Amino acid sequence: MQFITTHFGTSPAERAVQVEHLLGPSWLESPRCQGPLVLCGDFNAMPGSDPHRRLCERLRDTQLALKNHKPRRTWFGPLPLARIDHVFVDELVQVKWVDVPRSQLSKVASDHLPLVVDLEIVPSDCVVSKVPAINQTALEQIATV
């Protein structure tokens, strides 16, 4: 199982570099990146933006994966204007439920609303996975971008 969390920058140029690194050979295309994959975080990228589009070429946006689910905005907490926080999954992960809770606490706890997903891993007899070592070089590359 691969579980990756990220926080993309606010400038379009920075996000473009970050998404290419994430999709490249040091991360998602690495031979070590096997098994079910969950990628989540603050992407500072709305649906239709280049980073979101690029990620959707490889993964599924959980808010778009469920039938009869209307995607909900996650930022700005008190008055959500944009959907910039995402959870992406690969074909080995099934999306069961998605919610963006709006309580008084969630509106003041952060400038983002929580994105809660219930996921189910495809049965293990269908999955071949290896536990990869942490790729410190890739981590350093992302951190310096």
mmCIF file with all atom_site columns, C-alpha atoms in Angstrom:
data_model
loop_
_atom_site.group_PDB
_atom_site.id
_atom_site.type_symbol
_atom_site.label_atom_id
_atom_site.label_alt_id
_atom_site.label_comp_id
_atom_site.label_asym_id
_atom_site.label_entity_id
_atom_site.label_seq_id
_atom_site.pdbx_PDB_ins_code
_atom_site.Cartn_x
_atom_site.Cartn_y
_atom_site.Cartn_z
_atom_site.occupancy
_atom_site.B_iso_or_equiv
_atom_site.pdbx_formal_charge
_atom_site.auth_seq_id
_atom_site.auth_comp_id
_atom_site.auth_asym_id
_atom_site.auth_atom_id
_atom_site.pdbx_PDB_model_num
ATOM 1   C CA . MET A 1 1   ? 0.000   0.000   0.000   1.00 0.00 ? 1   MET A CA 1
ATOM 2   C CA . GLN A 1 2   ? 1.262   3.445   -0.920  1.00 0.00 ? 2   GLN A CA 1
ATOM 3   C CA . PHE A 1 3   ? -0.111  6.413   1.018   1.00 0.00 ? 3   PHE A CA 1
ATOM 4   C CA . ILE A 1 4   ? 1.279   9.771   -0.055  1.00 0.00 ? 4   ILE A CA 1
ATOM 5   C CA . THR A 1 5   ? 0.311   13.180  1.250   1.00 0.00 ? 5   THR A CA 1
ATOM 6   C CA . THR A 1 6   ? 1.437   16.481  -0.201  1.00 0.00 ? 6   THR A CA 1
ATOM 7   C CA . HIS A 1 7   ? 0.967   20.229  -0.084  1.00 0.00 ? 7   HIS A CA 1
ATOM 8   C CA . PHE A 1 8   ? 1.521   21.942  -3.423  1.00 0.00 ? 8   PHE A CA 1
ATOM 9   C CA . GLY A 1 9   ? 2.690   25.538  -3.686  1.00 0.00 ? 9   GLY A CA 1
ATOM 10  C CA . THR A 1 10  ? 0.488   28.497  -4.485  1.00 0.00 ? 10  THR A CA 1
ATOM 11  C CA . SER A 1 11  ? 2.124   29.597  -7.750  1.00 0.00 ? 11  SER A CA 1
ATOM 12  C CA . PRO A 1 12  ? 1.147   27.878  -11.017 1.00 0.00 ? 12  PRO A CA 1
ATOM 13  C CA . ALA A 1 13  ? 4.813   27.436  -12.000 1.00 0.00 ? 13  ALA A CA 1
ATOM 14  C CA . GLU A 1 14  ? 5.636   25.749  -8.700  1.00 0.00 ? 14  GLU A CA 1
ATOM 15  C CA . ARG A 1 15  ? 2.624   23.412  -8.963  1.00 0.00 ? 15  ARG A CA 1
ATOM 16  C CA . ALA A 1 16  ? 3.600   22.450  -12.520 1.00 0.00 ? 16  ALA A CA 1
ATOM 17  C CA . VAL A 1 17  ? 7.052   21.348  -11.356 1.00 0.00 ? 17  VAL A CA 1
ATOM 18  C CA . GLN A 1 18  ? 5.639   19.557  -8.313  1.00 0.00 ? 18  GLN A CA 1
ATOM 19  C CA . VAL A 1 19  ? 3.061   17.554  -10.270 1.00 0.00 ? 19  VAL A CA 1
ATOM 20  C CA . GLU A 1 20  ? 5.691   16.450  -12.805 1.00 0.00 ? 20  GLU A CA 1
ATOM 21  C CA . HIS A 1 21  ? 8.017   15.287  -9.995  1.00 0.00 ? 21  HIS A CA 1
ATOM 22  C CA . LEU A 1 22  ? 5.161   13.440  -8.308  1.00 0.00 ? 22  LEU A CA 1
ATOM 23  C CA . LEU A 1 23  ? 4.138   11.708  -11.546 1.00 0.00 ? 23  LEU A CA 1
ATOM 24  C CA . GLY A 1 24  ? 7.741   10.959  -12.498 1.00 0.00 ? 24  GLY A CA 1
ATOM 25  C CA . PRO A 1 25  ? 10.210  8.118   -11.948 1.00 0.00 ? 25  PRO A CA 1
ATOM 26  C CA . SER A 1 26  ? 11.133  9.086   -8.384  1.00 0.00 ? 26  SER A CA 1
ATOM 27  C CA . TRP A 1 27  ? 7.571   8.768   -7.127  1.00 0.00 ? 27  TRP A CA 1
ATOM 28  C CA . LEU A 1 28  ? 4.490   7.321   -8.822  1.00 0.00 ? 28  LEU A CA 1
ATOM 29  C CA . GLU A 1 29  ? 6.382   5.787   -11.754 1.00 0.00 ? 29  GLU A CA 1
ATOM 30  C CA . SER A 1 30  ? 9.041   4.273   -9.517  1.00 0.00 ? 30  SER A CA 1
ATOM 31  C CA . PRO A 1 31  ? 9.246   0.467   -9.596  1.00 0.00 ? 31  PRO A CA 1
ATOM 32  C CA . ARG A 1 32  ? 8.957   0.663   -5.798  1.00 0.00 ? 32  ARG A CA 1
ATOM 33  C CA . CYS A 1 33  ? 5.548   2.336   -6.016  1.00 0.00 ? 33  CYS A CA 1
ATOM 34  C CA . GLN A 1 34  ? 3.415   -0.799  -6.188  1.00 0.00 ? 34  GLN A CA 1
ATOM 35  C CA . GLY A 1 35  ? 0.185   -1.912  -4.628  1.00 0.00 ? 35  GLY A CA 1
ATOM 36  C CA . PRO A 1 36  ? -2.865  0.198   -3.845  1.00 0.00 ? 36  PRO A CA 1
ATOM 37  C CA . LEU A 1 37  ? -2.185  3.936   -3.999  1.00 0.00 ? 37  LEU A CA 1
ATOM 38  C CA . VAL A 1 38  ? -3.779  6.853   -2.142  1.00 0.00 ? 38  VAL A CA 1
ATOM 39  C CA . LEU A 1 39  ? -2.531  10.378  -2.833  1.00 0.00 ? 39  LEU A CA 1
ATOM 40  C CA . CYS A 1 40  ? -4.038  13.194  -0.809  1.00 0.00 ? 40  CYS A CA 1
ATOM 41  C CA . GLY A 1 41  ? -3.455  16.732  0.309   1.00 0.00 ? 41  GLY A CA 1
ATOM 42  C CA . ASP A 1 42  ? -3.795  20.411  -0.402  1.00 0.00 ? 42  ASP A CA 1
ATOM 43  C CA . PHE A 1 43  ? -3.005  20.670  -4.097  1.00 0.00 ? 43  PHE A CA 1
ATOM 44  C CA . ASN A 1 44  ? -3.941  24.360  -4.387  1.00 0.00 ? 44  ASN A CA 1
ATOM 45  C CA . ALA A 1 45  ? -5.419  23.236  -7.702  1.00 0.00 ? 45  ALA A CA 1
ATOM 46  C CA . MET A 1 46  ? -9.048  23.267  -8.742  1.00 0.00 ? 46  MET A CA 1
ATOM 47  C CA . PRO A 1 47  ? -10.645 20.666  -11.009 1.00 0.00 ? 47  PRO A CA 1
ATOM 48  C CA . GLY A 1 48  ? -9.836  21.531  -14.600 1.00 0.00 ? 48  GLY A CA 1
ATOM 49  C CA . SER A 1 49  ? -6.473  23.038  -13.681 1.00 0.00 ? 49  SER A CA 1
ATOM 50  C CA . ASP A 1 50  ? -3.385  21.520  -15.260 1.00 0.00 ? 50  ASP A CA 1
ATOM 51  C CA . PRO A 1 51  ? -2.143  19.787  -12.057 1.00 0.00 ? 51  PRO A CA 1
ATOM 52  C CA . HIS A 1 52  ? -5.571  18.269  -11.409 1.00 0.00 ? 52  HIS A CA 1
ATOM 53  C CA . ARG A 1 53  ? -5.936  17.178  -15.023 1.00 0.00 ? 53  ARG A CA 1
ATOM 54  C CA . ARG A 1 54  ? -2.460  15.585  -15.016 1.00 0.00 ? 54  ARG A CA 1
ATOM 55  C CA . LEU A 1 55  ? -3.188  13.658  -11.808 1.00 0.00 ? 55  LEU A CA 1
ATOM 56  C CA . CYS A 1 56  ? -6.546  12.473  -13.193 1.00 0.00 ? 56  CYS A CA 1
ATOM 57  C CA . GLU A 1 57  ? -4.717  10.964  -16.179 1.00 0.00 ? 57  GLU A CA 1
ATOM 58  C CA . ARG A 1 58  ? -3.112  8.489   -13.748 1.00 0.00 ? 58  ARG A CA 1
ATOM 59  C CA . LEU A 1 59  ? -5.512  8.406   -10.765 1.00 0.00 ? 59  LEU A CA 1
ATOM 60  C CA . ARG A 1 60  ? -9.169  8.902   -9.847  1.00 0.00 ? 60  ARG A CA 1
ATOM 61  C CA . ASP A 1 61  ? -10.436 11.911  -7.897  1.00 0.00 ? 61  ASP A CA 1
ATOM 62  C CA . THR A 1 62  ? -12.508 10.369  -5.083  1.00 0.00 ? 62  THR A CA 1
ATOM 63  C CA . GLN A 1 63  ? -15.086 13.158  -5.227  1.00 0.00 ? 63  GLN A CA 1
ATOM 64  C CA . LEU A 1 64  ? -15.723 12.279  -8.878  1.00 0.00 ? 64  LEU A CA 1
ATOM 65  C CA . ALA A 1 65  ? -15.597 8.494   -8.422  1.00 0.00 ? 65  ALA A CA 1
ATOM 66  C CA . LEU A 1 66  ? -18.934 8.057   -6.662  1.00 0.00 ? 66  LEU A CA 1
ATOM 67  C CA . LYS A 1 67  ? -22.217 8.124   -8.523  1.00 0.00 ? 67  LYS A CA 1
ATOM 68  C CA . ASN A 1 68  ? -24.759 10.550  -7.089  1.00 0.00 ? 68  ASN A CA 1
ATOM 69  C CA . HIS A 1 69  ? -22.069 12.439  -5.153  1.00 0.00 ? 69  HIS A CA 1
ATOM 70  C CA . LYS A 1 70  ? -21.873 16.155  -5.781  1.00 0.00 ? 70  LYS A CA 1
ATOM 71  C CA . PRO A 1 71  ? -18.265 17.308  -5.259  1.00 0.00 ? 71  PRO A CA 1
ATOM 72  C CA . ARG A 1 72  ? -17.983 19.796  -2.413  1.00 0.00 ? 72  ARG A CA 1
ATOM 73  C CA . ARG A 1 73  ? -15.595 22.680  -1.938  1.00 0.00 ? 73  ARG A CA 1
ATOM 74  C CA . THR A 1 74  ? -12.969 22.511  0.784   1.00 0.00 ? 74  THR A CA 1
ATOM 75  C CA . TRP A 1 75  ? -11.463 25.993  0.908   1.00 0.00 ? 75  TRP A CA 1
ATOM 76  C CA . PHE A 1 76  ? -11.990 28.623  2.445   1.00 0.00 ? 76  PHE A CA 1
ATOM 77  C CA . GLY A 1 77  ? -13.434 26.942  5.560   1.00 0.00 ? 77  GLY A CA 1
ATOM 78  C CA . PRO A 1 78  ? -15.928 29.571  6.748   1.00 0.00 ? 78  PRO A CA 1
ATOM 79  C CA . LEU A 1 79  ? -17.212 30.174  3.195   1.00 0.00 ? 79  LEU A CA 1
ATOM 80  C CA . PRO A 1 80  ? -15.998 27.421  0.834   1.00 0.00 ? 80  PRO A CA 1
ATOM 81  C CA . LEU A 1 81  ? -15.192 28.912  -2.567  1.00 0.00 ? 81  LEU A CA 1
ATOM 82  C CA . ALA A 1 82  ? -12.904 26.315  -4.159  1.00 0.00 ? 82  ALA A CA 1
ATOM 83  C CA . ARG A 1 83  ? -12.207 22.582  -4.262  1.00 0.00 ? 83  ARG A CA 1
ATOM 84  C CA . ILE A 1 84  ? -8.415  22.504  -3.885  1.00 0.00 ? 84  ILE A CA 1
ATOM 85  C CA . ASP A 1 85  ? -8.004  19.599  -1.443  1.00 0.00 ? 85  ASP A CA 1
ATOM 86  C CA . HIS A 1 86  ? -8.183  16.181  -3.041  1.00 0.00 ? 86  HIS A CA 1
ATOM 87  C CA . VAL A 1 87  ? -7.857  12.462  -2.423  1.00 0.00 ? 87  VAL A CA 1
ATOM 88  C CA . PHE A 1 88  ? -6.792  10.494  -5.490  1.00 0.00 ? 88  PHE A CA 1
ATOM 89  C CA . VAL A 1 89  ? -6.733  6.691   -5.730  1.00 0.00 ? 89  VAL A CA 1
ATOM 90  C CA . ASP A 1 90  ? -5.667  4.116   -8.271  1.00 0.00 ? 90  ASP A CA 1
ATOM 91  C CA . GLU A 1 91  ? -7.686  1.192   -9.620  1.00 0.00 ? 91  GLU A CA 1
ATOM 92  C CA . LEU A 1 92  ? -6.773  -0.986  -6.625  1.00 0.00 ? 92  LEU A CA 1
ATOM 93  C CA . VAL A 1 93  ? -8.744  1.242   -4.265  1.00 0.00 ? 93  VAL A CA 1
ATOM 94  C CA . GLN A 1 94  ? -12.530 1.419   -4.249  1.00 0.00 ? 94  GLN A CA 1
ATOM 95  C CA . VAL A 1 95  ? -14.254 4.601   -3.055  1.00 0.00 ? 95  VAL A CA 1
ATOM 96  C CA . LYS A 1 96  ? -17.136 3.785   -0.714  1.00 0.00 ? 96  LYS A CA 1
ATOM 97  C CA . TRP A 1 97  ? -18.068 7.193   0.716   1.00 0.00 ? 97  TRP A CA 1
ATOM 98  C CA . VAL A 1 98  ? -16.928 10.835  0.591   1.00 0.00 ? 98  VAL A CA 1
ATOM 99  C CA . ASP A 1 99  ? -17.855 13.765  2.816   1.00 0.00 ? 99  ASP A CA 1
ATOM 100 C CA . VAL A 1 100 ? -16.778 17.330  3.499   1.00 0.00 ? 100 VAL A CA 1
ATOM 101 C CA . PRO A 1 101 ? -18.169 17.958  6.983   1.00 0.00 ? 101 PRO A CA 1
ATOM 102 C CA . ARG A 1 102 ? -19.212 21.499  7.786   1.00 0.00 ? 102 ARG A CA 1
ATOM 103 C CA . SER A 1 103 ? -19.516 21.933  11.503  1.00 0.00 ? 103 SER A CA 1
ATOM 104 C CA . GLN A 1 104 ? -18.814 24.995  13.595  1.00 0.00 ? 104 GLN A CA 1
ATOM 105 C CA . LEU A 1 105 ? -15.565 23.364  14.718  1.00 0.00 ? 105 LEU A CA 1
ATOM 106 C CA . SER A 1 106 ? -14.436 22.459  11.181  1.00 0.00 ? 106 SER A CA 1
ATOM 107 C CA . LYS A 1 107 ? -15.057 26.038  10.031  1.00 0.00 ? 107 LYS A CA 1
ATOM 108 C CA . VAL A 1 108 ? -12.716 27.486  12.660  1.00 0.00 ? 108 VAL A CA 1
ATOM 109 C CA . ALA A 1 109 ? -10.163 24.663  13.052  1.00 0.00 ? 109 ALA A CA 1
ATOM 110 C CA . SER A 1 110 ? -8.484  25.416  9.718   1.00 0.00 ? 110 SER A CA 1
ATOM 111 C CA . ASP A 1 111 ? -8.855  27.557  6.623   1.00 0.00 ? 111 ASP A CA 1
ATOM 112 C CA . HIS A 1 112 ? -9.713  24.263  4.863   1.00 0.00 ? 112 HIS A CA 1
ATOM 113 C CA . LEU A 1 113 ? -12.661 21.977  5.499   1.00 0.00 ? 113 LEU A CA 1
ATOM 114 C CA . PRO A 1 114 ? -11.851 18.300  6.108   1.00 0.00 ? 114 PRO A CA 1
ATOM 115 C CA . LEU A 1 115 ? -12.201 15.871  3.223   1.00 0.00 ? 115 LEU A CA 1
ATOM 116 C CA . VAL A 1 116 ? -13.184 12.476  4.630   1.00 0.00 ? 116 VAL A CA 1
ATOM 117 C CA . VAL A 1 117 ? -13.181 9.345   2.483   1.00 0.00 ? 117 VAL A CA 1
ATOM 118 C CA . ASP A 1 118 ? -14.002 5.724   3.174   1.00 0.00 ? 118 ASP A CA 1
ATOM 119 C CA . LEU A 1 119 ? -11.878 3.497   0.971   1.00 0.00 ? 119 LEU A CA 1
ATOM 120 C CA . GLU A 1 120 ? -11.708 -0.237  0.415   1.00 0.00 ? 120 GLU A CA 1
ATOM 121 C CA . ILE A 1 121 ? -8.666  -2.019  -0.909  1.00 0.00 ? 121 ILE A CA 1
ATOM 122 C CA . VAL A 1 122 ? -9.260  -4.543  -3.677  1.00 0.00 ? 122 VAL A CA 1
ATOM 123 C CA . PRO A 1 123 ? -8.964  -8.059  -2.149  1.00 0.00 ? 123 PRO A CA 1
ATOM 124 C CA . SER A 1 124 ? -5.361  -9.074  -1.537  1.00 0.00 ? 124 SER A CA 1
ATOM 125 C CA . ASP A 1 125 ? -5.520  -12.082 -3.858  1.00 0.00 ? 125 ASP A CA 1
ATOM 126 C CA . CYS A 1 126 ? -5.855  -9.563  -6.698  1.00 0.00 ? 126 CYS A CA 1
ATOM 127 C CA . VAL A 1 127 ? -2.933  -7.401  -5.555  1.00 0.00 ? 127 VAL A CA 1
ATOM 128 C CA . VAL A 1 128 ? 0.795   -7.959  -5.791  1.00 0.00 ? 128 VAL A CA 1
ATOM 129 C CA . SER A 1 129 ? 2.615   -5.482  -3.596  1.00 0.00 ? 129 SER A CA 1
ATOM 130 C CA . LYS A 1 130 ? 6.047   -4.846  -2.219  1.00 0.00 ? 130 LYS A CA 1
ATOM 131 C CA . VAL A 1 131 ? 6.898   -2.565  0.661   1.00 0.00 ? 131 VAL A CA 1
ATOM 132 C CA . PRO A 1 132 ? 9.225   0.088   -0.788  1.00 0.00 ? 132 PRO A CA 1
ATOM 133 C CA . ALA A 1 133 ? 11.966  1.867   1.067   1.00 0.00 ? 133 ALA A CA 1
ATOM 134 C CA . ILE A 1 134 ? 11.451  5.595   1.567   1.00 0.00 ? 134 ILE A CA 1
ATOM 135 C CA . ASN A 1 135 ? 12.872  7.458   -1.395  1.00 0.00 ? 135 ASN A CA 1
ATOM 136 C CA . GLN A 1 136 ? 14.837  10.151  0.467   1.00 0.00 ? 136 GLN A CA 1
ATOM 137 C CA . THR A 1 137 ? 16.216  11.708  -2.751  1.00 0.00 ? 137 THR A CA 1
ATOM 138 C CA . ALA A 1 138 ? 12.729  12.198  -4.175  1.00 0.00 ? 138 ALA A CA 1
ATOM 139 C CA . LEU A 1 139 ? 11.548  13.587  -0.842  1.00 0.00 ? 139 LEU A CA 1
ATOM 140 C CA . GLU A 1 140 ? 14.385  16.130  -0.880  1.00 0.00 ? 140 GLU A CA 1
ATOM 141 C CA . GLN A 1 141 ? 13.592  17.096  -4.494  1.00 0.00 ? 141 GLN A CA 1
ATOM 142 C CA . ILE A 1 142 ? 9.947   17.786  -3.650  1.00 0.00 ? 142 ILE A CA 1
ATOM 143 C CA . ALA A 1 143 ? 10.922  19.730  -0.529  1.00 0.00 ? 143 ALA A CA 1
ATOM 144 C CA . THR A 1 144 ? 13.231  22.046  -2.473  1.00 0.00 ? 144 THR A CA 1
ATOM 145 C CA . VAL A 1 145 ? 10.801  22.791  -5.294  1.00 0.00 ? 145 VAL A CA 1
#
